[in-house]
PDB file of C-alpha atoms in Angstrom:
ATOM      1  CA  MET A   1      -8.064 -27.369 -12.733  1.00 59.00           C
ATOM      2  CA  SER A   2      -7.212 -25.447 -15.904  1.00 63.00           C
ATOM      3  CA  SER A   3      -4.791 -22.530 -15.948  1.00 66.00           C
ATOM      4  CA  THR A   4      -7.653 -20.218 -16.955  1.00 67.00           C
ATOM      5  CA  THR A   5      -9.681 -21.258 -13.921  1.00 71.00           C
ATOM      6  CA  LYS A   6      -6.662 -20.746 -11.664  1.00 76.00           C
ATOM      7  CA  LYS A   7      -6.146 -17.235 -13.029  1.00 76.00           C
ATOM      8  CA  ILE A   8      -9.801 -16.361 -12.412  1.00 78.00           C
ATOM      9  CA  LEU A   9      -9.643 -17.682  -8.836  1.00 83.00           C
ATOM     10  CA  ILE A  10      -6.438 -15.752  -8.156  1.00 85.00           C
ATOM     11  CA  ALA A  11      -7.947 -12.574  -9.610  1.00 86.00           C
ATOM     12  CA  ILE A  12     -10.975 -12.892  -7.331  1.00 92.00           C
ATOM     13  CA  LEU A  13      -9.610 -14.423  -4.123  1.00 93.00           C
ATOM     14  CA  ILE A  14      -6.580 -12.162  -3.613  1.00 93.00           C
ATOM     15  CA  PRO A  15      -8.659  -8.928  -3.677  1.00 94.00           C
ATOM     16  CA  THR A  16     -11.244 -10.580  -1.410  1.00 95.00           C
ATOM     17  CA  VAL A  17      -8.605 -11.605   1.135  1.00 94.00           C
ATOM     18  CA  TYR A  18      -7.098  -8.117   0.895  1.00 93.00           C
ATOM     19  CA  ALA A  19     -10.506  -6.573   1.677  1.00 93.00           C
ATOM     20  CA  VAL A  20     -11.092  -8.869   4.667  1.00 93.00           C
ATOM     21  CA  ILE A  21      -7.627  -8.103   6.106  1.00 91.00           C
ATOM     22  CA  LEU A  22      -8.195  -4.348   5.725  1.00 89.00           C
ATOM     23  CA  ARG A  23     -11.636  -4.650   7.374  1.00 89.00           C
ATOM     24  CA  LEU A  24     -10.150  -6.476  10.356  1.00 87.00           C
ATOM     25  CA  LEU A  25      -7.336  -3.935  10.602  1.00 84.00           C
ATOM     26  CA  PHE A  26      -9.669  -0.940  10.397  1.00 79.00           C
ATOM     27  CA  GLY A  27     -11.971  -2.586  12.946  1.00 74.00           C
ATOM     28  CA  ILE A  28      -9.410  -2.812  15.752  1.00 70.00           C
ATOM     29  CA  LYS A  29     -10.970  -0.569  18.392  1.00 68.00           C
ATOM     30  CA  THR A  30      -7.664   0.474  19.974  1.00 61.00           C
ATOM     31  CA  TRP A  31      -6.624   1.825  16.556  1.00 56.00           C
ATOM     32  CA  ASN A  32      -9.796   3.849  15.943  1.00 60.00           C
ATOM     33  CA  ASP A  33      -7.857   7.083  16.234  1.00 57.00           C
ATOM     34  CA  ILE A  34      -5.798   6.050  13.197  1.00 60.00           C
ATOM     35  CA  PHE A  35      -7.925   3.631  11.179  1.00 57.00           C
ATOM     36  CA  SER A  36     -11.709   3.663  11.117  1.00 68.00           C
ATOM     37  CA  VAL A  37     -14.324   1.734   9.165  1.00 68.00           C
ATOM     38  CA  MET A  38     -16.477   4.873   9.223  1.00 71.00           C
ATOM     39  CA  SER A  39     -14.047   6.794   7.025  1.00 79.00           C
ATOM     40  CA  ILE A  40     -13.693   7.900   3.425  1.00 80.00           C
ATOM     41  CA  THR A  41     -10.481   5.863   3.270  1.00 82.00           C
ATOM     42  CA  PHE A  42     -12.308   2.614   3.985  1.00 84.00           C
ATOM     43  CA  LEU A  43     -15.574   3.268   2.162  1.00 86.00           C
ATOM     44  CA  PHE A  44     -14.119   4.708  -1.049  1.00 89.00           C
ATOM     45  CA  CYS A  45     -10.456   3.707  -1.322  1.00 89.00           C
ATOM     46  CA  LEU A  46     -10.824   0.060  -0.316  1.00 91.00           C
ATOM     47  CA  PRO A  47     -13.344  -0.951  -3.036  1.00 94.00           C
ATOM     48  CA  THR A  48     -11.417   1.060  -5.638  1.00 94.00           C
ATOM     49  CA  ILE A  49      -8.258  -0.901  -4.876  1.00 93.00           C
ATOM     50  CA  VAL A  50     -10.183  -4.192  -4.806  1.00 95.00           C
ATOM     51  CA  GLY A  51     -11.436  -3.416  -8.314  1.00 95.00           C
ATOM     52  CA  ALA A  52      -7.991  -2.448  -9.565  1.00 93.00           C
ATOM     53  CA  LEU A  53      -6.420  -5.631  -8.155  1.00 93.00           C
ATOM     54  CA  THR A  54      -9.126  -7.852  -9.619  1.00 94.00           C
ATOM     55  CA  VAL A  55      -8.620  -6.568 -13.146  1.00 93.00           C
ATOM     56  CA  TYR A  56      -4.843  -6.287 -12.912  1.00 91.00           C
ATOM     57  CA  LEU A  57      -4.576  -9.944 -11.856  1.00 90.00           C
ATOM     58  CA  SER A  58      -6.900 -11.057 -14.656  1.00 89.00           C
ATOM     59  CA  ASP A  59      -5.927 -12.532 -18.005  1.00 87.00           C
ATOM     60  CA  TYR A  60      -4.823 -10.044 -20.709  1.00 86.00           C
ATOM     61  CA  GLU A  61      -7.474 -11.186 -23.149  1.00 85.00           C
ATOM     62  CA  LYS A  62     -10.294 -10.649 -20.667  1.00 88.00           C
ATOM     63  CA  VAL A  63      -8.975  -7.218 -19.646  1.00 89.00           C
ATOM     64  CA  LYS A  64      -9.387  -6.000 -23.230  1.00 89.00           C
ATOM     65  CA  SER A  65     -13.146  -5.879 -22.569  1.00 92.00           C
ATOM     66  CA  TYR A  66     -14.335  -2.733 -20.773  1.00 93.00           C
ATOM     67  CA  THR A  67     -17.447  -4.623 -19.708  1.00 95.00           C
ATOM     68  CA  TYR A  68     -15.215  -7.126 -17.939  1.00 94.00           C
ATOM     69  CA  ARG A  69     -13.211  -4.342 -16.285  1.00 95.00           C
ATOM     70  CA  PHE A  70     -16.417  -2.713 -15.041  1.00 96.00           C
ATOM     71  CA  PHE A  71     -18.300  -5.745 -13.705  1.00 96.00           C
ATOM     72  CA  ILE A  72     -15.734  -8.368 -12.613  1.00 95.00           C
ATOM     73  CA  PRO A  73     -14.762  -6.302  -9.505  1.00 96.00           C
ATOM     74  CA  TRP A  74     -18.311  -6.862  -8.217  1.00 97.00           C
ATOM     75  CA  VAL A  75     -17.517 -10.540  -7.623  1.00 96.00           C
ATOM     76  CA  PRO A  76     -14.935  -9.972  -4.816  1.00 96.00           C
ATOM     77  CA  VAL A  77     -17.158  -7.213  -3.408  1.00 96.00           C
ATOM     78  CA  PHE A  78     -20.077  -9.635  -3.028  1.00 96.00           C
ATOM     79  CA  LEU A  79     -17.741 -12.296  -1.635  1.00 96.00           C
ATOM     80  CA  PHE A  80     -16.515  -9.743   0.880  1.00 95.00           C
ATOM     81  CA  LEU A  81     -20.155  -8.986   1.782  1.00 94.00           C
ATOM     82  CA  VAL A  82     -20.951 -12.668   2.359  1.00 94.00           C
ATOM     83  CA  ILE A  83     -17.812 -13.275   4.447  1.00 94.00           C
ATOM     84  CA  THR A  84     -18.295 -10.255   6.717  1.00 91.00           C
ATOM     85  CA  MET A  85     -21.961 -11.067   7.288  1.00 90.00           C
ATOM     86  CA  PHE A  86     -21.226 -14.754   7.910  1.00 90.00           C
ATOM     87  CA  LEU A  87     -18.546 -13.828  10.447  1.00 88.00           C
ATOM     88  CA  LYS A  88     -20.902 -11.153  11.888  1.00 83.00           C
ATOM     89  CA  ILE A  89     -18.323  -8.450  11.271  1.00 83.00           C
ATOM     90  CA  GLU A  90     -20.906  -6.312   9.480  1.00 81.00           C
ATOM     91  CA  GLY A  91     -24.692  -6.231   9.557  1.00 78.00           C
ATOM     92  CA  TRP A  92     -27.176  -6.173   6.691  1.00 81.00           C
ATOM     93  CA  ALA A  93     -28.165  -2.546   7.394  1.00 79.00           C
ATOM     94  CA  CYS A  94     -24.597  -1.296   6.970  1.00 82.00           C
ATOM     95  CA  TRP A  95     -24.060  -3.311   3.817  1.00 86.00           C
ATOM     96  CA  LEU A  96     -27.263  -2.084   2.232  1.00 85.00           C
ATOM     97  CA  MET A  97     -26.093   1.500   2.716  1.00 86.00           C
ATOM     98  CA  ILE A  98     -22.501   1.092   1.562  1.00 89.00           C
ATOM     99  CA  LEU A  99     -23.052  -1.431  -1.259  1.00 92.00           C
ATOM    100  CA  PRO A 100     -23.776   1.233  -3.938  1.00 93.00           C
ATOM    101  CA  ILE A 101     -20.492   2.959  -3.039  1.00 92.00           C
ATOM    102  CA  PHE A 102     -18.556  -0.304  -3.090  1.00 95.00           C
ATOM    103  CA  LEU A 103     -19.928  -1.356  -6.469  1.00 96.00           C
ATOM    104  CA  ILE A 104     -19.316   1.993  -8.180  1.00 96.00           C
ATOM    105  CA  ALA A 105     -15.885   2.485  -6.610  1.00 95.00           C
ATOM    106  CA  SER A 106     -14.814  -1.073  -7.461  1.00 96.00           C
ATOM    107  CA  SER A 107     -15.830  -0.533 -11.090  1.00 97.00           C
ATOM    108  CA  ILE A 108     -13.771   2.656 -11.209  1.00 96.00           C
ATOM    109  CA  GLY A 109     -10.903   0.665  -9.724  1.00 95.00           C
ATOM    110  CA  GLY A 110     -11.431  -1.959 -12.421  1.00 95.00           C
ATOM    111  CA  LEU A 111     -10.915   0.660 -15.112  1.00 95.00           C
ATOM    112  CA  VAL A 112      -7.746   1.823 -13.329  1.00 92.00           C
ATOM    113  CA  GLY A 113      -6.531  -1.773 -13.104  1.00 91.00           C
ATOM    114  CA  GLY A 114      -7.122  -2.230 -16.824  1.00 91.00           C
ATOM    115  CA  TYR A 115      -5.085   0.872 -17.574  1.00 88.00           C
ATOM    116  CA  LEU A 116      -2.187  -0.371 -15.413  1.00 86.00           C
ATOM    117  CA  LYS A 117      -2.396  -3.801 -17.002  1.00 85.00           C
ATOM    118  CA  ASN A 118      -2.012  -2.442 -20.520  1.00 82.00           C
ATOM    119  CA  ARG A 119       0.485   0.380 -19.991  1.00 77.00           C
ATOM    120  CA  LYS A 120       4.201  -0.013 -20.381  1.00 59.00           C
ATOM    121  CA  GLY A 121       6.537   0.480 -17.444  1.00 57.00           C
ATOM    122  CA  ASN A 122       6.765  -0.926 -13.937  1.00 57.00           C
ATOM    123  CA  SER A 123       3.072  -1.584 -13.347  1.00 62.00           C
ATOM    124  CA  ASN A 124       3.871  -4.115 -10.601  1.00 67.00           C
ATOM    125  CA  LEU A 125       5.400  -1.300  -8.561  1.00 63.00           C
ATOM    126  CA  ASN A 126       2.338   0.890  -9.181  1.00 69.00           C
ATOM    127  CA  VAL A 127      -0.013  -1.850  -7.984  1.00 73.00           C
ATOM    128  CA  SER A 128       2.148  -2.478  -4.904  1.00 75.00           C
ATOM    129  CA  LEU A 129       1.938   1.190  -4.032  1.00 79.00           C
ATOM    130  CA  LEU A 130      -1.811   1.142  -4.719  1.00 80.00           C
ATOM    131  CA  VAL A 131      -2.536  -1.511  -2.071  1.00 82.00           C
ATOM    132  CA  LEU A 132      -0.691   0.592   0.533  1.00 83.00           C
ATOM    133  CA  ILE A 133      -2.848   3.687  -0.051  1.00 82.00           C
ATOM    134  CA  PRO A 134      -5.388   2.959   2.757  1.00 82.00           C
ATOM    135  CA  LEU A 135      -2.582   2.497   5.275  1.00 78.00           C
ATOM    136  CA  SER A 136      -1.142   5.856   4.213  1.00 78.00           C
ATOM    137  CA  ILE A 137      -4.341   7.881   3.871  1.00 78.00           C
ATOM    138  CA  GLY A 138      -6.098   6.477   6.967  1.00 70.00           C
ATOM    139  CA  PRO A 139      -3.823   8.189   9.510  1.00 70.00           C
ATOM    140  CA  VAL A 140      -3.927  11.434   7.482  1.00 72.00           C
ATOM    141  CA  GLU A 141      -7.748  11.415   7.398  1.00 68.00           C
ATOM    142  CA  SER A 142      -7.825  10.834  11.166  1.00 66.00           C
ATOM    143  CA  LEU A 143      -6.063  14.185  11.643  1.00 65.00           C
ATOM    144  CA  PHE A 144      -9.049  16.031  10.178  1.00 67.00           C
ATOM    145  CA  GLN A 145     -11.660  16.886  12.767  1.00 61.00           C
ATOM    146  CA  LYS A 146     -15.135  15.527  12.146  1.00 69.00           C
ATOM    147  CA  ILE A 147     -17.660  18.329  11.861  1.00 73.00           C
ATOM    148  CA  PRO A 148     -21.102  17.228  13.133  1.00 81.00           C
ATOM    149  CA  ALA A 149     -23.932  18.176  10.793  1.00 87.00           C
ATOM    150  CA  THR A 150     -27.605  18.577  11.655  1.00 92.00           C
ATOM    151  CA  TYR A 151     -30.338  17.542   9.219  1.00 94.00           C
ATOM    152  CA  THR A 152     -34.140  17.762   9.151  1.00 95.00           C
ATOM    153  CA  ALA A 153     -36.495  15.045   7.899  1.00 96.00           C
ATOM    154  CA  TYR A 154     -39.848  16.618   6.949  1.00 97.00           C
ATOM    155  CA  THR A 155     -43.063  14.629   6.377  1.00 97.00           C
ATOM    156  CA  SER A 156     -46.777  15.447   6.266  1.00 97.00           C
ATOM    157  CA  ILE A 157     -50.183  13.933   5.548  1.00 97.00           C
ATOM    158  CA  GLU A 158     -53.740  15.200   5.063  1.00 97.00           C
ATOM    159  CA  ILE A 159     -56.381  13.849   7.437  1.00 96.00           C
ATOM    160  CA  ASP A 160     -60.163  14.167   7.143  1.00 95.00           C
ATOM    161  CA  ALA A 161     -61.132  14.307  10.821  1.00 94.00           C
ATOM    162  CA  PRO A 162     -61.693  16.839  13.654  1.00 94.00           C
ATOM    163  CA  ALA A 163     -58.599  18.432  15.161  1.00 95.00           C
ATOM    164  CA  GLU A 164     -59.200  17.034  18.647  1.00 94.00           C
ATOM    165  CA  VAL A 165     -59.540  13.489  17.294  1.00 95.00           C
ATOM    166  CA  ILE A 166     -56.307  13.789  15.309  1.00 96.00           C
ATOM    167  CA  TRP A 167     -54.496  15.269  18.307  1.00 96.00           C
ATOM    168  CA  GLU A 168     -55.528  12.425  20.584  1.00 94.00           C
ATOM    169  CA  ASN A 169     -53.846  10.018  18.192  1.00 94.00           C
ATOM    170  CA  VAL A 170     -50.751  12.225  17.979  1.00 95.00           C
ATOM    171  CA  THR A 171     -49.913  12.844  21.614  1.00 94.00           C
ATOM    172  CA  ALA A 172     -50.194   9.169  22.516  1.00 91.00           C
ATOM    173  CA  VAL A 173     -50.120   6.313  20.022  1.00 92.00           C
ATOM    174  CA  ARG A 174     -51.931   3.121  20.993  1.00 92.00           C
ATOM    175  CA  LYS A 175     -50.391  -0.299  20.393  1.00 93.00           C
ATOM    176  CA  ILE A 176     -49.528  -0.782  16.719  1.00 91.00           C
ATOM    177  CA  ASP A 177     -50.206  -4.191  15.180  1.00 88.00           C
ATOM    178  CA  GLU A 178     -47.598  -5.536  12.806  1.00 83.00           C
ATOM    179  CA  LYS A 179     -50.158  -5.629   9.986  1.00 84.00           C
ATOM    180  CA  ASP A 180     -50.574  -1.846  10.299  1.00 84.00           C
ATOM    181  CA  ASP A 181     -46.852  -1.254   9.947  1.00 82.00           C
ATOM    182  CA  LYS A 182     -46.190   0.015   6.397  1.00 79.00           C
ATOM    183  CA  GLY A 183     -42.568   1.121   6.796  1.00 76.00           C
ATOM    184  CA  TYR A 184     -40.968  -0.512   3.746  1.00 78.00           C
ATOM    185  CA  LEU A 185     -37.362   0.738   3.998  1.00 74.00           C
ATOM    186  CA  ASN A 186     -36.967  -0.052   7.673  1.00 75.00           C
ATOM    187  CA  LYS A 187     -38.344  -3.543   7.123  1.00 78.00           C
ATOM    188  CA  ILE A 188     -35.676  -4.132   4.483  1.00 80.00           C
ATOM    189  CA  ILE A 189     -32.793  -3.000   6.685  1.00 79.00           C
ATOM    190  CA  GLY A 190     -34.222  -4.640   9.813  1.00 77.00           C
ATOM    191  CA  PHE A 191     -34.784  -1.442  11.796  1.00 82.00           C
ATOM    192  CA  PRO A 192     -37.083  -1.880  14.835  1.00 84.00           C
ATOM    193  CA  ARG A 193     -40.729  -1.149  14.069  1.00 87.00           C
ATOM    194  CA  PRO A 194     -42.852   1.218  16.221  1.00 90.00           C
ATOM    195  CA  LEU A 195     -45.011  -0.320  18.965  1.00 92.00           C
ATOM    196  CA  GLU A 196     -46.587   2.583  20.851  1.00 93.00           C
ATOM    197  CA  ALA A 197     -46.017   6.034  22.346  1.00 94.00           C
ATOM    198  CA  VAL A 198     -47.180   6.864  25.878  1.00 95.00           C
ATOM    199  CA  LEU A 199     -47.474  10.340  27.409  1.00 94.00           C
ATOM    200  CA  ASN A 200     -47.849  11.040  31.145  1.00 94.00           C
ATOM    201  CA  TYR A 201     -49.699  14.351  30.634  1.00 93.00           C
ATOM    202  CA  LYS A 202     -50.262  17.060  28.031  1.00 94.00           C
ATOM    203  CA  GLY A 203     -48.087  20.124  28.442  1.00 95.00           C
ATOM    204  CA  ILE A 204     -44.552  21.465  28.657  1.00 96.00           C
ATOM    205  CA  GLY A 205     -42.266  19.191  30.651  1.00 96.00           C
ATOM    206  CA  ALA A 206     -44.325  16.069  29.968  1.00 96.00           C
ATOM    207  CA  TYR A 207     -42.498  12.787  29.433  1.00 96.00           C
ATOM    208  CA  ARG A 208     -43.271  10.786  26.304  1.00 96.00           C
ATOM    209  CA  GLU A 209     -41.882   7.332  25.617  1.00 94.00           C
ATOM    210  CA  ALA A 210     -41.838   5.991  22.063  1.00 93.00           C
ATOM    211  CA  ARG A 211     -41.339   2.237  22.163  1.00 92.00           C
ATOM    212  CA  PHE A 212     -40.071   0.109  19.288  1.00 90.00           C
ATOM    213  CA  THR A 213     -39.418  -3.595  18.871  1.00 87.00           C
ATOM    214  CA  LYS A 214     -36.031  -5.095  19.783  1.00 83.00           C
ATOM    215  CA  GLY A 215     -35.782  -2.973  22.935  1.00 84.00           C
ATOM    216  CA  LEU A 216     -35.380   0.426  21.259  1.00 86.00           C
ATOM    217  CA  VAL A 217     -36.899   3.282  23.290  1.00 90.00           C
ATOM    218  CA  PHE A 218     -36.958   7.007  22.528  1.00 91.00           C
ATOM    219  CA  HIS A 219     -37.126   9.071  25.716  1.00 95.00           C
ATOM    220  CA  GLU A 220     -38.923  12.309  24.850  1.00 96.00           C
ATOM    221  CA  THR A 221     -39.496  15.495  26.831  1.00 97.00           C
ATOM    222  CA  VAL A 222     -42.082  18.034  25.635  1.00 97.00           C
ATOM    223  CA  LYS A 223     -40.481  21.464  25.163  1.00 97.00           C
ATOM    224  CA  GLN A 224     -43.335  23.327  23.442  1.00 97.00           C
ATOM    225  CA  TYR A 225     -47.022  22.543  23.573  1.00 97.00           C
ATOM    226  CA  GLU A 226     -50.174  24.085  22.061  1.00 96.00           C
ATOM    227  CA  GLU A 227     -53.310  21.982  22.299  1.00 96.00           C
ATOM    228  CA  ASN A 228     -54.445  20.727  18.881  1.00 95.00           C
ATOM    229  CA  LYS A 229     -51.698  22.782  17.194  1.00 96.00           C
ATOM    230  CA  LYS A 230     -48.108  21.974  18.061  1.00 97.00           C
ATOM    231  CA  MET A 231     -45.935  19.699  20.165  1.00 97.00           C
ATOM    232  CA  LEU A 232     -42.128  19.838  20.118  1.00 97.00           C
ATOM    233  CA  PHE A 233     -40.191  17.261  22.095  1.00 97.00           C
ATOM    234  CA  SER A 234     -36.533  16.435  22.611  1.00 96.00           C
ATOM    235  CA  ILE A 235     -35.506  12.858  21.830  1.00 94.00           C
ATOM    236  CA  LYS A 236     -32.891  10.777  23.563  1.00 92.00           C
ATOM    237  CA  ALA A 237     -31.906   7.168  22.946  1.00 84.00           C
ATOM    238  CA  TYR A 238     -29.374   5.537  25.239  1.00 82.00           C
ATOM    239  CA  PRO A 239     -27.086   3.035  23.473  1.00 72.00           C
ATOM    240  CA  TYR A 240     -26.572   1.035  26.675  1.00 66.00           C
ATOM    241  CA  GLU A 241     -30.329   0.322  26.755  1.00 66.00           C
ATOM    242  CA  ILE A 242     -30.345  -1.075  23.218  1.00 67.00           C
ATOM    243  CA  PRO A 243     -29.451  -4.785  22.910  1.00 60.00           C
ATOM    244  CA  SER A 244     -26.337  -5.322  20.783  1.00 55.00           C
ATOM    245  CA  THR A 245     -28.366  -7.458  18.362  1.00 55.00           C
ATOM    246  CA  THR A 246     -30.827  -4.622  17.633  1.00 53.00           C
ATOM    247  CA  LEU A 247     -28.695  -2.320  15.493  1.00 57.00           C
ATOM    248  CA  ASP A 248     -25.256  -2.421  13.925  1.00 61.00           C
ATOM    249  CA  GLU A 249     -22.769  -0.417  16.013  1.00 61.00           C
ATOM    250  CA  HIS A 250     -22.196   1.970  13.118  1.00 57.00           C
ATOM    251  CA  VAL A 251     -25.872   3.003  12.881  1.00 62.00           C
ATOM    252  CA  VAL A 252     -26.966   2.713  16.517  1.00 61.00           C
ATOM    253  CA  ILE A 253     -29.027   5.718  17.594  1.00 71.00           C
ATOM    254  CA  GLY A 254     -27.288   7.794  20.234  1.00 60.00           C
ATOM    255  CA  GLY A 255     -23.932   6.276  19.288  1.00 63.00           C
ATOM    256  CA  ASN A 256     -20.779   7.866  17.941  1.00 73.00           C
ATOM    257  CA  TYR A 257     -22.107   8.568  14.460  1.00 77.00           C
ATOM    258  CA  PHE A 258     -25.891   9.067  14.516  1.00 83.00           C
ATOM    259  CA  ASP A 259     -28.265  10.666  16.997  1.00 87.00           C
ATOM    260  CA  VAL A 260     -31.834  11.993  16.893  1.00 89.00           C
ATOM    261  CA  LEU A 261     -32.229  15.405  18.552  1.00 92.00           C
ATOM    262  CA  ASP A 262     -35.926  16.324  18.555  1.00 96.00           C
ATOM    263  CA  GLY A 263     -39.266  15.914  16.847  1.00 95.00           C
ATOM    264  CA  THR A 264     -42.172  18.261  16.153  1.00 97.00           C
ATOM    265  CA  TYR A 265     -45.846  17.732  15.376  1.00 97.00           C
ATOM    266  CA  GLU A 266     -47.827  20.591  13.823  1.00 97.00           C
ATOM    267  CA  LEU A 267     -51.498  20.564  12.863  1.00 97.00           C
ATOM    268  CA  GLU A 268     -52.648  23.013  10.174  1.00 96.00           C
ATOM    269  CA  LYS A 269     -56.272  23.521   9.171  1.00 95.00           C
ATOM    270  CA  ILE A 270     -57.043  23.101   5.469  1.00 94.00           C
ATOM    271  CA  SER A 271     -60.845  23.289   5.569  1.00 90.00           C
ATOM    272  CA  ASN A 272     -63.680  22.228   7.821  1.00 87.00           C
ATOM    273  CA  ASN A 273     -62.645  18.942   9.480  1.00 85.00           C
ATOM    274  CA  LYS A 274     -59.656  18.576   7.125  1.00 93.00           C
ATOM    275  CA  TYR A 275     -56.152  19.108   8.434  1.00 96.00           C
ATOM    276  CA  LYS A 276     -52.535  18.743   7.434  1.00 97.00           C
ATOM    277  CA  LEU A 277     -50.544  16.879  10.048  1.00 97.00           C
ATOM    278  CA  ILE A 278     -46.823  17.644   9.859  1.00 97.00           C
ATOM    279  CA  LEU A 279     -44.094  15.639  11.544  1.00 97.00           C
ATOM    280  CA  TYR A 280     -40.447  16.601  11.267  1.00 96.00           C
ATOM    281  CA  SER A 281     -37.348  15.617  13.186  1.00 96.00           C
ATOM    282  CA  ARG A 282     -33.797  16.873  13.530  1.00 95.00           C
ATOM    283  CA  PHE A 283     -30.891  14.470  13.702  1.00 93.00           C
ATOM    284  CA  LYS A 284     -27.119  14.730  13.891  1.00 91.00           C
ATOM    285  CA  LEU A 285     -24.401  12.910  11.957  1.00 88.00           C
ATOM    286  CA  ASN A 286     -20.753  12.756  12.903  1.00 83.00           C
ATOM    287  CA  THR A 287     -18.770  11.215  10.038  1.00 80.00           C
ATOM    288  CA  THR A 288     -16.287  12.374   7.419  1.00 77.00           C
ATOM    289  CA  PHE A 289     -18.838  11.453   4.724  1.00 81.00           C
ATOM    290  CA  ASN A 290     -21.973  13.194   6.004  1.00 83.00           C
ATOM    291  CA  PHE A 291     -22.786  14.091   2.386  1.00 84.00           C
ATOM    292  CA  TYR A 292     -23.638  10.426   1.761  1.00 86.00           C
ATOM    293  CA  ALA A 293     -24.717   9.263   5.214  1.00 83.00           C
ATOM    294  CA  GLY A 294     -27.186  12.159   5.343  1.00 86.00           C
ATOM    295  CA  LEU A 295     -29.118  10.781   2.363  1.00 88.00           C
ATOM    296  CA  TRP A 296     -29.648   7.413   4.039  1.00 88.00           C
ATOM    297  CA  ALA A 297     -30.444   8.930   7.430  1.00 88.00           C
ATOM    298  CA  LYS A 298     -33.132  11.135   5.857  1.00 91.00           C
ATOM    299  CA  TRP A 299     -34.679   8.172   4.009  1.00 90.00           C
ATOM    300  CA  ILE A 300     -34.770   6.134   7.205  1.00 88.00           C
ATOM    301  CA  MET A 301     -36.258   8.919   9.342  1.00 91.00           C
ATOM    302  CA  LYS A 302     -38.840   9.798   6.677  1.00 93.00           C
ATOM    303  CA  ASP A 303     -39.838   6.158   6.375  1.00 92.00           C
ATOM    304  CA  ILE A 304     -40.413   5.938  10.146  1.00 91.00           C
ATOM    305  CA  GLN A 305     -42.358   9.212  10.203  1.00 94.00           C
ATOM    306  CA  ASN A 306     -44.508   8.451   7.159  1.00 94.00           C
ATOM    307  CA  ASN A 307     -45.369   5.095   8.683  1.00 93.00           C
ATOM    308  CA  ILE A 308     -46.523   6.707  11.931  1.00 94.00           C
ATOM    309  CA  LEU A 309     -48.460   9.448  10.103  1.00 96.00           C
ATOM    310  CA  GLN A 310     -50.361   6.846   8.056  1.00 94.00           C
ATOM    311  CA  ILE A 311     -51.290   4.979  11.231  1.00 94.00           C
ATOM    312  CA  GLU A 312     -52.495   8.202  12.892  1.00 95.00           C
ATOM    313  CA  LYS A 313     -54.490   9.130   9.785  1.00 95.00           C
ATOM    314  CA  LYS A 314     -56.179   5.732   9.620  1.00 93.00           C
ATOM    315  CA  ARG A 315     -57.107   5.803  13.294  1.00 93.00           C
ATOM    316  CA  ALA A 316     -58.385   9.397  13.260  1.00 94.00           C
ATOM    317  CA  GLU A 317     -60.520   8.903  10.168  1.00 92.00           C
ATOM    318  CA  SER A 318     -61.843   5.555  11.434  1.00 88.00           C
ATOM    319  CA  PHE A 319     -62.933   7.198  14.702  1.00 74.00           C
ATOM    320  CA  LYS A 320     -64.703   9.942  12.802  1.00 55.00           C
ATOM    321  CA  SER A 321     -66.638   7.518  10.662  1.00 50.00           C
TER     322      SER A 321
END
C-alpha cells in the first residue's frame, strides 16, 4: 500500500470512526438529559467536525484544491450512513431527512479544516479542541428548554361530483388498493401507506379509525360536524401500538418529538356539482431544530393528505359517471 493511499484512508477512516463513537455516545438513553441525537449539537456540529478532520488529515497538495475541501468530507458522511444503517442504529427515514444537513455542514467543516491546515501556529491544538466541541456544547444545549411548536399542513383538490357523493367518500374511506396509492414521498421514506378509514356514525362524538399498513392506526374523535360541509376530528396515535419496525424512534407519531393533533375536512361549492375539498391537519414538534424538522413534517403530512384527496376525488367522480 502506497503512502498516498494510507494518507487517504487515514483521512477518511478517522473521521468516520469519530462519527460512529459520537453517535453511540449520544444514543445512550440514560444520558439523554445531557446528550441527544435529536439536537443541534449532533445534527450540525458533528458533520462540521467530520469535514474539518477529513481535510485536516489529508495531504497538503490535495488540500490546496477548494473542490477537494468541499467534497471529500462527503465520503466519511456516506460511510457513516452505511455503517449506522447496517448496524440498525439509524433508519432510512431519518437519514433521508438529515443527509442534506450533514453534507452541507461537512463541506463547511472541510473549508475550516483547509484553513487550519494552511495557517501557521498550533493547528494540532485547534483540531484537538474542535473534536471536543460536541461534548462541551451538548450539556449546554440540554439546559435550554424545548419549546413545542404547532404547524398546519394545508391541502385541497377540486372534485366534479355532487356534495353528498364526495362526503360519503370523506367520512369513511373504503379499502385502498396499493395501485391507487400515489404518495411518492412516503414511499421513498418507507412511511406506512393508508388502508382505510372507518366511522361508527356521523356526528359529534363519533369515533373514526384511520388504518395504515405496518400496524399504524390513527384514533380519531369527531369534534365538529356539519353534513356535507365540515368535519373536524382529533387524532391520537399510541406509540405502544406501533411495531418497533414500523417507524424510526425519532419520527414515530405520538412519540417524544412528533405528534399529530387534529384534522379537518371542509367542502366548498365552486359551481353546480363542482366542489373544493380541503383537508388540513395540525401537528406538534418538540425539538431544538423545529425550523428544519417543520419543513420535513409538512412535506410528509401534505404527501399523505394529497394522496388521500386524490383517492377520494377519483372515487367520487367515478361514482358520478
